[in-house]
């Protein structure tokens, strides 16, 4: 089944404890992206990657890191999480060229709480 | 000003009603227009897309794009309780440095009651 898989689905952590949210897609998509979704603010892009070893900042990159060493994986790293990073996170992927036809495929989300 | 504006609602309608959801945008370079549906505790899923101006129909759903007014709409006919979800509009350019990036509205929360 074609899908984007995020792990974990739920995570509660303490301020300052480094964490990684994994994202993997099995559709050979070039483009991958991380979003956070907050009430009243909608989806905001954190980082995106056009292909392997090519990453760039989105609208809200502060406090986050990413890497794209393999085409299928795009982990999101929080080096020192803070409570304002409590949010619902989504990973998404697509074919860059035909994206207009198929849009993004989203993962099921990771609910992160930082206390 | 956000590039894509969408009234968050909430919108509550009885079963069978016609629902109209709308977004406005400011970037005239947007060429692809999409609607995503997001059920509670799920990721958004692509519902419909259109390229440039015009209408597109798929079952009970119709997407309209009016580029002259920078306005897009999604109509849901004979709405069902299973249509209860948050609907997000999204759009993108078709070339340039931002190719690949989708710009989302904040989403409209819809409830269809039986």
CSV table of C-alpha atoms in Angstrom, one decimal:
chain,number,residue,atom,x,y,z
A,1,UNK,CA,0.0,0.0,0.0
A,2,UNK,CA,1.3,3.4,-1.0
A,3,UNK,CA,1.7,5.5,2.2
A,4,UNK,CA,3.6,7.9,4.3
A,5,UNK,CA,4.4,6.4,7.7
A,6,UNK,CA,5.2,8.6,10.7
A,7,UNK,CA,6.3,7.4,14.1
A,8,UNK,CA,5.5,7.7,16.9
A,9,UNK,CA,1.8,8.7,16.7
A,10,UNK,CA,1.8,10.1,20.2
A,11,UNK,CA,4.7,11.4,22.2
A,12,UNK,CA,5.0,13.2,25.5
A,13,UNK,CA,8.4,14.5,26.4
A,14,UNK,CA,10.1,16.9,28.7
A,15,UNK,CA,11.7,20.3,27.9
A,16,UNK,CA,15.2,19.9,26.5
A,17,UNK,CA,15.2,16.2,25.8
A,18,UNK,CA,16.2,15.6,22.2
A,19,UNK,CA,13.7,13.7,20.1
A,20,UNK,CA,13.3,12.5,16.5
A,21,UNK,CA,10.0,11.9,14.6
A,22,UNK,CA,10.5,9.6,11.7
A,23,UNK,CA,8.9,9.8,8.3
A,24,UNK,CA,9.1,7.2,5.6
A,25,UNK,CA,7.4,7.0,2.2
A,26,UNK,CA,7.2,4.0,-0.2
A,27,UNK,CA,6.1,5.9,-3.4
A,28,UNK,CA,9.5,7.0,-4.6
A,29,UNK,CA,8.5,10.6,-4.2
A,30,UNK,CA,11.1,13.3,-4.6
A,31,UNK,CA,9.5,16.0,-2.5
A,32,UNK,CA,8.9,15.6,1.2
A,33,UNK,CA,7.8,18.2,3.8
A,34,UNK,CA,7.0,18.6,7.5
A,35,UNK,CA,4.1,20.6,8.7
A,36,UNK,CA,2.8,21.5,12.1
A,37,UNK,CA,-0.9,22.1,12.7
A,38,UNK,CA,-2.2,24.3,15.5
A,39,UNK,CA,-5.7,25.4,16.3
A,40,UNK,CA,-6.5,28.7,14.5
A,41,UNK,CA,-3.2,28.7,12.6
A,42,UNK,CA,-3.8,25.8,10.2
A,43,UNK,CA,-0.9,24.0,8.5
A,44,UNK,CA,2.5,25.7,8.7
A,45,UNK,CA,5.5,24.4,6.8
A,46,UNK,CA,8.6,23.6,8.9
A,47,UNK,CA,11.1,22.3,6.4
A,48,UNK,CA,10.9,20.7,3.0
A,49,UNK,CA,13.2,18.7,0.7
A,50,UNK,CA,13.1,18.6,-3.1
A,51,UNK,CA,15.3,15.5,-3.2
A,52,UNK,CA,18.1,13.7,-1.5
A,53,UNK,CA,20.5,16.0,0.3
A,54,UNK,CA,18.4,19.0,-0.7
A,55,UNK,CA,16.5,20.6,2.2
A,56,UNK,CA,15.2,24.1,2.8
A,57,UNK,CA,13.4,26.1,5.5
A,58,UNK,CA,9.7,26.6,5.4
A,59,UNK,CA,7.8,29.2,7.4
A,60,UNK,CA,8.5,28.1,10.9
A,61,UNK,CA,11.9,26.3,11.0
A,62,UNK,CA,13.2,27.6,14.4
A,63,UNK,CA,13.9,24.8,16.8
A,64,UNK,CA,13.8,22.0,14.2
A,65,UNK,CA,16.3,20.2,12.1
A,66,UNK,CA,15.9,17.7,9.2
A,67,UNK,CA,18.0,15.5,7.0
A,68,UNK,CA,17.4,13.7,3.8
A,69,UNK,CA,20.1,11.1,3.3
A,70,UNK,CA,17.8,8.6,1.6
A,71,UNK,CA,14.9,9.3,-0.8
A,72,UNK,CA,12.4,7.5,1.3
A,73,UNK,CA,13.2,9.0,4.8
A,74,UNK,CA,12.8,12.5,6.1
A,75,UNK,CA,13.2,12.6,9.9
A,76,UNK,CA,12.3,15.7,12.0
A,77,UNK,CA,14.7,16.4,14.8
A,78,UNK,CA,13.9,18.6,17.8
A,79,UNK,CA,17.3,19.1,19.5
A,80,UNK,CA,15.9,20.9,22.6
A,81,UNK,CA,12.1,20.8,22.6
A,82,UNK,CA,10.2,23.5,24.3
A,83,UNK,CA,6.5,23.7,25.3
A,84,UNK,CA,5.7,26.0,22.3
A,85,UNK,CA,6.5,23.0,20.1
A,86,UNK,CA,3.6,21.1,21.4
A,87,UNK,CA,1.6,20.5,18.3
A,88,UNK,CA,0.3,18.0,15.7
A,89,UNK,CA,2.9,17.2,13.1
A,90,UNK,CA,2.4,15.9,9.6
A,91,UNK,CA,4.9,14.6,7.1
A,92,UNK,CA,3.9,14.8,3.4
A,93,UNK,CA,5.4,13.7,0.1
A,94,UNK,CA,4.7,14.0,-3.6
A,95,UNK,CA,6.2,13.7,-7.1
A,96,UNK,CA,7.5,17.2,-7.8
A,97,UNK,CA,6.6,17.2,-11.5
A,98,UNK,CA,3.1,15.8,-11.3
A,99,UNK,CA,2.2,17.3,-8.0
A,100,UNK,CA,-0.5,19.3,-9.6
A,101,UNK,CA,-2.3,16.1,-10.3
A,102,UNK,CA,-1.9,14.2,-7.2
A,103,UNK,CA,-1.0,16.7,-4.5
A,104,UNK,CA,0.6,15.6,-1.3
A,105,UNK,CA,0.2,12.3,0.4
A,106,UNK,CA,0.1,12.9,4.2
A,107,UNK,CA,1.1,10.7,7.1
A,108,UNK,CA,-1.4,10.1,9.9
A,109,UNK,CA,0.3,12.7,12.2
A,110,UNK,CA,2.3,12.8,15.4
A,111,UNK,CA,0.8,14.4,18.4
A,112,UNK,CA,3.7,15.9,20.4
A,113,UNK,CA,3.3,17.3,23.9
A,114,UNK,CA,6.3,19.0,25.5
A,115,UNK,CA,6.0,19.5,29.3
B,1,UNK,CA,-1.7,39.1,5.0
B,2,UNK,CA,-1.7,35.4,4.5
B,3,UNK,CA,-1.4,34.3,0.9
B,4,UNK,CA,-4.5,32.1,1.3
B,5,UNK,CA,-7.5,33.1,3.4
B,6,UNK,CA,-10.2,30.7,4.5
B,7,UNK,CA,-13.0,31.2,7.0
B,8,UNK,CA,-12.5,28.6,9.8
B,9,UNK,CA,-16.2,28.3,10.6
B,10,UNK,CA,-17.4,26.2,12.2
B,11,UNK,CA,-20.1,25.5,9.7
B,12,UNK,CA,-23.1,23.3,10.8
B,13,UNK,CA,-25.7,22.1,8.3
B,14,UNK,CA,-28.5,19.6,8.2
B,15,UNK,CA,-28.2,16.4,6.2
B,16,UNK,CA,-29.1,17.0,2.5
B,17,UNK,CA,-28.0,20.7,2.5
B,18,UNK,CA,-25.8,22.2,-0.1
B,19,UNK,CA,-22.5,23.3,1.4
B,20,UNK,CA,-20.4,26.1,0.0
B,21,UNK,CA,-16.8,26.4,1.2
B,22,UNK,CA,-14.5,29.2,-0.1
B,23,UNK,CA,-11.0,30.5,-0.1
B,24,UNK,CA,-9.4,33.7,-1.4
B,25,UNK,CA,-5.8,34.2,-2.4
B,26,UNK,CA,-3.4,37.0,-3.2
B,27,UNK,CA,-0.7,35.4,-5.4
B,28,UNK,CA,-1.7,35.6,-9.0
B,29,UNK,CA,0.9,33.0,-9.9
B,30,UNK,CA,-1.1,30.2,-8.3
B,31,UNK,CA,-2.1,27.7,-11.0
B,32,UNK,CA,-3.0,24.5,-9.2
B,33,UNK,CA,-5.9,24.6,-6.8
B,34,UNK,CA,-6.8,21.7,-4.4
B,35,UNK,CA,-9.2,20.8,-1.7
B,36,UNK,CA,-8.2,18.5,1.1
B,37,UNK,CA,-10.5,16.8,3.6
B,38,UNK,CA,-9.3,16.0,7.1
B,39,UNK,CA,-11.1,13.8,9.5
B,40,UNK,CA,-10.5,14.1,13.2
B,41,UNK,CA,-7.2,12.6,14.2
B,42,UNK,CA,-6.2,11.9,10.6
B,43,UNK,CA,-4.0,13.4,8.0
B,44,UNK,CA,-5.4,15.5,5.2
B,45,UNK,CA,-6.4,13.6,2.1
B,46,UNK,CA,-6.7,15.1,-1.4
B,47,UNK,CA,-10.4,15.5,-2.4
B,48,UNK,CA,-10.3,17.5,-5.6
B,49,UNK,CA,-7.9,19.5,-7.7
B,50,UNK,CA,-8.2,21.9,-10.7
B,51,UNK,CA,-5.7,23.6,-12.9
B,52,UNK,CA,-6.2,27.3,-13.7
B,53,UNK,CA,-9.8,28.5,-14.0
B,54,UNK,CA,-13.0,26.6,-14.4
B,55,UNK,CA,-15.2,24.0,-12.8
B,56,UNK,CA,-14.6,20.4,-12.0
B,57,UNK,CA,-17.2,17.9,-10.8
B,58,UNK,CA,-16.8,14.6,-9.0
B,59,UNK,CA,-20.0,13.0,-7.7
B,60,UNK,CA,-21.5,15.3,-5.1
B,61,UNK,CA,-18.5,17.6,-5.1
B,62,UNK,CA,-17.8,20.5,-7.4
B,63,UNK,CA,-14.7,22.7,-7.3
B,64,UNK,CA,-14.7,26.1,-8.9
B,65,UNK,CA,-11.9,28.5,-9.6
B,66,UNK,CA,-12.3,32.1,-10.5
B,67,UNK,CA,-8.8,33.5,-11.2
B,68,UNK,CA,-10.0,36.9,-12.1
B,69,UNK,CA,-11.4,37.3,-8.6
B,70,UNK,CA,-8.7,35.1,-6.9
B,71,UNK,CA,-11.5,33.0,-5.4
B,72,UNK,CA,-12.1,29.3,-5.2
B,73,UNK,CA,-15.0,27.3,-4.0
B,74,UNK,CA,-16.0,23.8,-3.1
B,75,UNK,CA,-19.7,22.8,-3.2
B,76,UNK,CA,-21.0,19.7,-1.6
B,77,UNK,CA,-24.5,18.6,-2.7
B,78,UNK,CA,-26.8,16.4,-0.7
B,79,UNK,CA,-24.4,16.6,2.3
B,80,UNK,CA,-24.1,13.6,4.5
B,81,UNK,CA,-23.0,13.2,8.1
B,82,UNK,CA,-19.9,11.4,6.8
B,83,UNK,CA,-18.9,14.7,5.2
B,84,UNK,CA,-18.3,16.1,8.6
B,85,UNK,CA,-14.6,17.0,8.6
B,86,UNK,CA,-12.3,20.0,8.2
B,87,UNK,CA,-11.8,21.1,4.6
B,88,UNK,CA,-8.6,22.8,3.6
B,89,UNK,CA,-8.0,24.6,0.4
B,90,UNK,CA,-4.4,24.6,-1.0
B,91,UNK,CA,-2.7,26.0,-4.1
B,92,UNK,CA,0.6,26.3,-5.7
B,93,UNK,CA,2.5,27.8,-8.6
B,94,UNK,CA,3.6,25.6,-11.5
B,95,UNK,CA,7.2,26.9,-11.9
B,96,UNK,CA,10.0,28.7,-10.1
B,97,UNK,CA,11.8,28.4,-6.8
B,98,UNK,CA,8.7,27.5,-4.9
B,99,UNK,CA,7.7,24.7,-7.2
B,100,UNK,CA,6.5,21.8,-5.0
B,101,UNK,CA,5.3,23.9,-2.2
B,102,UNK,CA,1.6,24.0,-1.3
B,103,UNK,CA,0.0,27.0,0.4
B,104,UNK,CA,-2.8,26.1,2.6
B,105,UNK,CA,-5.8,27.8,4.0
B,106,UNK,CA,-6.5,27.4,7.7
B,107,UNK,CA,-9.4,25.0,7.1
B,108,UNK,CA,-13.1,25.2,7.6
B,109,UNK,CA,-14.7,22.8,10.1
B,110,UNK,CA,-17.9,21.3,8.8
B,111,UNK,CA,-20.5,19.4,10.7
B,112,UNK,CA,-23.5,17.7,8.9
B,113,UNK,CA,-26.1,16.7,11.4
B,114,UNK,CA,-28.7,14.0,10.7
